[in-house]
XYZ file of C-alpha atoms in Angstrom:
283
model
C 57.491 4.152 16.852
C 57.595 1.631 19.732
C 57.236 4.444 22.233
C 54.123 5.690 20.445
C 52.580 2.206 20.496
C 53.391 1.789 24.197
C 51.825 5.119 24.980
C 48.729 4.009 23.009
C 48.439 0.874 25.207
C 48.987 2.658 28.554
C 46.212 1.830 30.939
C 44.122 4.486 32.622
C 42.224 3.973 35.876
C 38.751 5.429 36.123
C 36.243 5.431 38.951
C 32.939 3.691 38.285
C 29.909 3.115 40.571
C 30.398 -0.096 42.521
C 28.084 -2.982 41.573
C 25.258 -3.560 43.990
C 22.388 -6.038 44.371
C 20.132 -3.759 46.410
C 18.085 -2.492 43.416
C 17.348 -6.072 42.412
C 16.217 -6.896 45.935
C 13.925 -3.860 45.932
C 12.440 -4.923 42.570
C 11.777 -8.416 43.883
C 10.117 -6.909 46.947
C 7.815 -4.719 44.831
C 6.879 -7.698 42.666
C 6.020 -9.810 45.707
C 4.058 -6.929 47.218
C 1.732 -6.723 44.189
C 1.665 -10.506 43.738
C 0.324 -10.809 47.255
C -2.806 -8.879 46.235
C -3.954 -11.890 44.232
C -2.309 -14.663 46.298
C -1.790 -14.181 50.022
C -1.246 -11.445 52.561
C 1.954 -13.194 53.683
C 3.459 -12.725 50.238
C 2.671 -9.030 50.391
C 4.294 -8.712 53.815
C 7.456 -10.469 52.624
C 7.511 -8.239 49.582
C 7.210 -5.086 51.682
C 10.085 -6.238 53.889
C 12.276 -6.955 50.870
C 11.381 -3.574 49.413
C 12.299 -1.671 52.557
C 15.540 -3.598 52.979
C 16.432 -2.992 49.348
C 15.747 0.751 49.604
C 17.809 1.096 52.780
C 20.673 -0.891 51.319
C 20.571 1.083 48.051
C 20.666 4.412 49.900
C 23.588 3.094 51.981
C 25.520 2.514 48.767
C 25.296 6.158 47.676
C 25.003 8.119 50.936
C 26.916 9.789 52.481
C 29.653 8.745 50.017
C 29.018 6.836 46.830
C 30.703 3.466 46.687
C 32.986 3.238 43.683
C 35.558 0.890 42.261
C 38.598 1.549 40.144
C 38.517 0.148 36.610
C 41.630 -0.013 34.471
C 40.874 0.826 30.842
C 43.074 0.852 27.779
C 42.496 3.703 25.342
C 41.371 2.510 21.959
C 43.745 2.941 19.094
C 42.830 5.671 16.731
C 41.477 4.228 13.493
C 42.469 6.232 10.452
C 39.535 7.581 8.457
C 38.968 6.225 5.002
C 36.875 7.831 2.307
C 34.454 5.297 0.864
C 32.294 6.208 -2.097
C 28.572 5.529 -1.818
C 27.128 3.304 -4.512
C 23.792 4.635 -5.729
C 21.085 2.255 -6.886
C 20.368 2.781 -10.560
C 16.827 3.021 -11.908
C 15.458 -0.433 -12.639
C 18.318 -2.211 -10.875
C 17.526 -5.253 -8.725
C 13.899 -5.053 -9.736
C 13.029 -2.297 -7.289
C 10.746 -0.765 -9.951
C 8.752 -3.966 -10.458
C 5.716 -2.539 -8.650
C 6.038 1.156 -9.380
C 6.287 1.494 -13.153
C 8.576 4.026 -14.778
C 6.010 4.621 -17.493
C 2.242 4.898 -17.169
C -0.679 5.549 -19.454
C -2.102 9.074 -19.552
C -5.555 9.667 -18.094
C -7.077 10.098 -21.515
C -6.155 6.491 -22.308
C -8.317 5.262 -19.444
C -11.207 7.517 -20.481
C -11.040 6.355 -24.095
C -10.790 2.730 -23.030
C -13.736 3.076 -20.666
C -15.916 4.674 -23.344
C -14.976 2.049 -25.950
C -15.564 -0.819 -23.548
C -18.820 0.737 -22.393
C -20.128 0.946 -25.978
C -19.358 -2.720 -26.616
C -20.928 -3.745 -23.337
C -24.070 -1.730 -24.079
C -24.371 -3.378 -27.495
C -24.115 -6.838 -25.936
C -26.665 -5.854 -23.298
C -29.128 -4.848 -26.012
C -28.525 -8.127 -27.841
C -29.081 -9.994 -24.608
C -32.435 -8.250 -24.054
C -33.615 -8.921 -27.592
C -32.636 -12.604 -27.569
C -33.864 -13.625 -24.137
C -36.698 -11.133 -23.505
C -37.689 -9.850 -26.924
C -36.941 -6.228 -26.005
C -33.747 -4.136 -26.139
C -34.909 -2.166 -23.085
C -35.041 -5.065 -20.624
C -31.349 -5.049 -19.716
C -31.270 -1.254 -19.716
C -34.153 -1.138 -17.240
C -32.448 -3.787 -15.098
C -29.365 -1.559 -14.891
C -31.552 1.446 -14.055
C -33.138 -0.568 -11.253
C -29.864 -0.280 -9.320
C -30.752 3.390 -8.820
C -34.555 3.129 -8.947
C -35.887 0.926 -6.188
C -39.449 0.794 -7.573
C -38.172 -0.558 -10.883
C -36.482 -3.504 -9.198
C -39.921 -4.950 -8.332
C -41.472 -4.228 -11.746
C -42.846 -7.098 -13.833
C -41.373 -8.354 -17.085
C -43.750 -6.274 -19.246
C -42.699 -3.058 -17.561
C -39.021 -3.925 -17.822
C -39.446 -4.643 -21.522
C -40.931 -1.209 -22.254
C -39.104 2.025 -22.941
C -38.997 4.233 -19.830
C -37.266 7.607 -20.469
C -36.262 8.202 -16.839
C -34.863 4.670 -16.566
C -32.920 5.146 -19.790
C -31.314 8.335 -18.468
C -30.456 6.723 -15.122
C -28.988 3.659 -16.855
C -26.998 5.866 -19.225
C -25.505 7.852 -16.337
C -24.682 4.756 -14.287
C -23.171 2.931 -17.228
C -21.203 5.937 -18.455
C -19.735 6.852 -15.067
C -18.883 3.259 -14.184
C -17.259 2.636 -17.582
C -15.058 5.727 -17.372
C -14.018 4.983 -13.788
C -13.097 1.400 -14.627
C -11.272 2.635 -17.723
C -9.220 4.986 -15.547
C -8.531 2.061 -13.213
C -7.238 0.088 -16.176
C -4.910 2.953 -17.047
C -3.424 2.750 -13.553
C -3.273 -1.035 -13.171
C -2.148 -2.207 -16.596
C 1.424 -0.806 -16.272
C 1.766 -2.975 -13.158
C 1.054 -6.103 -15.232
C 3.456 -5.583 -18.142
C 3.831 -9.266 -19.031
C 0.214 -10.212 -19.678
C -1.835 -6.995 -19.910
C -4.440 -8.501 -22.271
C -5.052 -11.478 -19.963
C -5.301 -9.205 -16.953
C -7.660 -6.774 -18.697
C -9.945 -9.324 -20.346
C -10.039 -12.154 -17.797
C -8.576 -11.393 -14.374
C -10.055 -7.969 -13.676
C -13.605 -8.720 -14.992
C -13.788 -11.964 -13.048
C -12.590 -10.241 -9.887
C -15.204 -7.499 -9.838
C -17.910 -9.930 -11.080
C -17.153 -12.259 -8.192
C -17.249 -9.370 -5.754
C -20.601 -8.211 -7.125
C -22.009 -11.742 -7.160
C -21.084 -12.254 -3.512
C -22.501 -8.925 -2.323
C -25.555 -8.261 -4.526
C -27.696 -10.857 -2.762
C -27.323 -8.763 0.389
C -27.474 -5.310 -1.219
C -30.450 -5.934 -3.531
C -31.851 -9.506 -3.504
C -34.586 -8.692 -6.046
C -32.103 -7.375 -8.564
C -29.810 -10.322 -7.851
C -32.599 -12.697 -8.855
C -33.101 -10.886 -12.193
C -29.458 -10.819 -13.359
C -28.426 -13.567 -15.771
C -24.869 -14.083 -14.699
C -23.588 -15.869 -17.825
C -24.486 -12.886 -19.987
C -23.215 -10.555 -17.305
C -19.809 -12.264 -17.275
C -19.700 -12.192 -21.088
C -20.402 -8.447 -21.101
C -17.699 -7.825 -18.479
C -15.106 -9.825 -20.422
C -15.982 -7.925 -23.617
C -15.671 -4.633 -21.763
C -12.323 -5.631 -20.253
C -10.914 -6.857 -23.575
C -11.879 -3.709 -25.495
C -10.941 -1.250 -22.752
C -7.646 -3.018 -22.140
C -6.849 -3.032 -25.860
C -7.511 0.704 -26.229
C -5.475 1.531 -23.119
C -2.607 -0.742 -24.107
C -2.414 0.837 -27.587
C -1.881 4.287 -26.096
C 1.666 5.589 -25.818
C 2.964 5.636 -22.273
C 4.416 8.654 -20.501
C 7.362 8.583 -18.107
C 6.751 9.039 -14.421
C 8.774 11.360 -12.204
C 9.319 8.869 -9.390
C 13.006 8.383 -10.184
C 13.690 12.123 -9.949
C 14.544 13.968 -6.706
C 11.699 15.576 -4.786
C 13.031 19.054 -5.560
C 12.839 18.378 -9.277
C 9.310 16.947 -8.997
C 8.305 20.051 -7.076
C 9.465 22.283 -9.919
C 12.407 23.786 -8.034
C 15.200 24.711 -10.446
C 18.768 25.498 -9.479
C 22.146 24.886 -11.109
C 22.809 21.745 -9.060
C 19.376 20.260 -9.602
C 19.330 21.034 -13.306
C 22.685 19.303 -13.728
C 21.393 16.260 -11.868
C 18.278 16.143 -14.028
C 20.348 16.253 -17.175
C 22.502 13.417 -15.909
C 19.592 11.187 -14.958
C 17.316 11.870 -17.934
C 18.881 10.383 -21.054
C 17.871 11.948 -24.299
C 15.211 10.027 -26.161
């Protein structure tokens, strides 16, 4: 045993390139040569001299015979291999799924929520027009003015009248926007699992209302002057509350993010199927 240890500590001599300062001198010379371009010609001359001396000295170190030195090394002891099991991170452990939810709402939940919220918002918009302007068409025509530039400059009498083309434009704008925001709710609400109602009814409506309030004066100043923001905020909160309620009442579906890429791609094999069975507990 002692003989084996002694053999393990036997020193071996190897030849290594001898240390040299010539490369450093050449680098200093090059630096001074370029520094002289912005300082003085004398600096450049000194730098060129250092560079030439460094190159000559460096070549002298390797030609005709490379300068070497003997280094005594001790072979490292062989470390026995040990098998260590890898600990896999379980789903939901350490909060690594706090941002990416394991369950989401289906797309139809967002569409239903958007339609429901859009109906409530439209009803409030009609009430707003009847109370403040004596016509249910005023708010509808104001919404249509976002896509009809000539309507944005119309007087109050025109905005209070029924205009078929404006009604169609307002219906399309309102319907598309409501469904898109409803789909956005379906995506965002699983990321706010603690207070989904507060997020849907207060946070999200105030965020996009603030964004619109800050940008509409630049996009369409005439329309900005016609919007009554208190009613607008009320309509947005009503939309968010109803849409969020409908989305939140829908049953969630599990995502496939915790499954291997091969399984998500639909590739089936004995090994993958066994892994899927292990990771998907029966409901």
